[in-house]
C-alpha positions in Angstrom: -11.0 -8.6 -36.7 -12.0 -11.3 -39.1 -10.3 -9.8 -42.1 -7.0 -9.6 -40.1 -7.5 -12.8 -38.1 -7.6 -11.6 -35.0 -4.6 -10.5 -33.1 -3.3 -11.4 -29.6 -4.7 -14.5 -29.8 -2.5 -17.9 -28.8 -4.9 -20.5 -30.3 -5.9 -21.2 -34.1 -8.8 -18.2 -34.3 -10.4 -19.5 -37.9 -12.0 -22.6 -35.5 -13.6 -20.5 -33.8 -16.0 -19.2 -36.5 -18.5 -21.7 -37.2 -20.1 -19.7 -40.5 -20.2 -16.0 -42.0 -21.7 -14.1 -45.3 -19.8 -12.2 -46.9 -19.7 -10.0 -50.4 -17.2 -10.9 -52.6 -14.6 -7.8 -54.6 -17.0 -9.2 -57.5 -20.2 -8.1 -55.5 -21.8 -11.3 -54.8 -23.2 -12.8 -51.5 -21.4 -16.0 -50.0 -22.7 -18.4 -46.9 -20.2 -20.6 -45.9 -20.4 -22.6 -43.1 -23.8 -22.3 -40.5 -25.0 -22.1 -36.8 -23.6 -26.5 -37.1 -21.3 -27.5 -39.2 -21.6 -31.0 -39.5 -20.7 -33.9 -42.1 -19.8 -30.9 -44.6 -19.2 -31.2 -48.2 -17.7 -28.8 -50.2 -14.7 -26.2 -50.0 -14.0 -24.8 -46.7 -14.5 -20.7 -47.1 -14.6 -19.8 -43.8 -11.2 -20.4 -42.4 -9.5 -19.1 -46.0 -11.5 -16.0 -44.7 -10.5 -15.7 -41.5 -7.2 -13.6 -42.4 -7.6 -12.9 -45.9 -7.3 -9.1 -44.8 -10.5 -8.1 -47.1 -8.9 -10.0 -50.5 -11.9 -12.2 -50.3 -15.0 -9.8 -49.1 -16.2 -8.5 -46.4 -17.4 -9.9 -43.9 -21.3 -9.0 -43.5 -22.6 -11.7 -40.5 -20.2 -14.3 -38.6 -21.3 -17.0 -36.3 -18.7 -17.7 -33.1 -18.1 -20.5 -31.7 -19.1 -20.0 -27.8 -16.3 -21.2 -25.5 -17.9 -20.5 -21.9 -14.9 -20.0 -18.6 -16.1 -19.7 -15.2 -13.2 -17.2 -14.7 -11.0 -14.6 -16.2 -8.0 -12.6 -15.5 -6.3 -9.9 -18.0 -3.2 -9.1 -16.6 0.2 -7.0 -17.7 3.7 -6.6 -17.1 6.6 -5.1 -18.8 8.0 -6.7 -21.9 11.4 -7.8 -22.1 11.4 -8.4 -25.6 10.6 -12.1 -26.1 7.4 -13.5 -26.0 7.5 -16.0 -23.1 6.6 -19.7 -22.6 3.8 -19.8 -20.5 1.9 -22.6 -18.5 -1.4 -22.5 -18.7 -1.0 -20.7 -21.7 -3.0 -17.4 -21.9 -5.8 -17.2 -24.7 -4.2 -14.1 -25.9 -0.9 -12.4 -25.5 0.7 -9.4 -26.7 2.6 -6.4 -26.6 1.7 -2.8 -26.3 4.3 0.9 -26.4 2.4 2.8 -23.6 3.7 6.1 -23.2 7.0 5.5 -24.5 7.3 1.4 -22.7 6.5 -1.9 -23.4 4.1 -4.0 -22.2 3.3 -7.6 -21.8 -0.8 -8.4 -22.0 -2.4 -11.8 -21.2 -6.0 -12.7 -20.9 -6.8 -15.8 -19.7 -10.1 -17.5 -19.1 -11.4 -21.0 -18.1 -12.1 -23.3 -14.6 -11.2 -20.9 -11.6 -8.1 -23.6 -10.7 -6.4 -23.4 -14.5 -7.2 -19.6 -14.3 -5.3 -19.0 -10.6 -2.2 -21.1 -12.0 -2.1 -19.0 -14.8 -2.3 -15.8 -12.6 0.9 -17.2 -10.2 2.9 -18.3 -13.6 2.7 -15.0 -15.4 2.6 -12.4 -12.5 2.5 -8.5 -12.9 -1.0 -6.5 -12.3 -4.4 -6.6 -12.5 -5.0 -4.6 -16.3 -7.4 -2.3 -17.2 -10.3 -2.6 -20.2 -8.1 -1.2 -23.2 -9.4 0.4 -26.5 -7.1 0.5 -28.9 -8.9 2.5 -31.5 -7.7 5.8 -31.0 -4.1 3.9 -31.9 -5.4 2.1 -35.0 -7.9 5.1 -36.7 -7.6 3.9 -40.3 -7.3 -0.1 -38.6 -4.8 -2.3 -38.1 -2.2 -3.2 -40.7 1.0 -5.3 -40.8 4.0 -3.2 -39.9 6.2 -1.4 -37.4 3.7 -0.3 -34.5 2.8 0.4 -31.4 1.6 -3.7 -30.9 3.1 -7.0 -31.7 1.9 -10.4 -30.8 3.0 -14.0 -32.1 1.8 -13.5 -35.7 2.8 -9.5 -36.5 3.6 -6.1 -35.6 0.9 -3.8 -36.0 0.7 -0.6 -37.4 -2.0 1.6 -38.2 -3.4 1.7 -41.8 -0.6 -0.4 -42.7 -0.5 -2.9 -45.6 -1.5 -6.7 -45.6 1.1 -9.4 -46.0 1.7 -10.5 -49.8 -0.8 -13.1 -50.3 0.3 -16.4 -52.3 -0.6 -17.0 -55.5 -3.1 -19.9 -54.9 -5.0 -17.5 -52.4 -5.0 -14.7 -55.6 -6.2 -17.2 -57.4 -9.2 -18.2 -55.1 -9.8 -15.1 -55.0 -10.3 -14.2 -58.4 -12.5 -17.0 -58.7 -15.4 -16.1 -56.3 
């Protein structure tokens, strides 16, 4: 999920880690950030991280920003093709091919008000809990797939995007 980015999601997912270790391609051990990250000197590593799609490491501990809601809703209708405009908008979004169709997802969370308004503006059903492993075996790539959301389409085992070369060279460096 790091490695990738996240997926779905509406909002800018590399603020939401506060701090991870990771092990470099070279084999060493990297802190960056902490539990608090305040009055910080130094280069930023954990949002470079955060959708480096394993060029930098991988990831061996993370620390999440908690972001509490009194409520939730995940809901789903069928997907027209375009990604809507949507207010409240949904914390995640995305599309799913189930059994041959399309699928709009949203999940939503936050005061019970914000959360209802959200319901009425996007409509369709109640969804279900999905895993999406048995889709992804060999983990989610970049390409033509069975999910898109704002960023990609998603494939499984497919390749990451071409980094550029001031990312290689980071890279190299640690």
């Amino acid at each position: 999920l790091l490695e990738r980015g996240g997926f779905g999601q509406t909002f800018f997912f590399p603020a939401e880690v506060l701090g991870l270790t990771f092990k470099t391609p070279k084999g060493r051990v990297v802190r960056a950030g902490g539990v608090v990250v305040k009055n910080v000197q130094g280069y930023d590593l954990v949002r470079p991280f955060v959708g480096s799609f394993g060029l930098l490491g991988k990831v061996l501990e993370v620390v999440f920003r908690l972001r509490p809601g009194q409520a939730s809703v995940f809901l789903k209708r069928p997907f027209t093709g375009e990604f809507p405009e949507l207010t409240p908008h949904p914390r995640f979004l995305f599309a799913l091919l189930e059994e041959g169709r399309w699928w709009l997802y949203a999940f939503h969370f936050g005061h019970e008000k914000e959360v209802a308004r959200f319901q009425e503006a996007f409509g369709g059903e109640e969804a279900r809990p999905l895993d999406l492993r048995p889709l992804f075996p060999q983990g989610m790539g970049v390409g033509e797939g069975p999910l898109k959301d704002l960023r990609f389409s998603w494939a499984d085992g497919g390749r990451a995007p071409e980094p550029p070369e001031a990312f290689r060279k980071l890279a190299e460096a640690l």
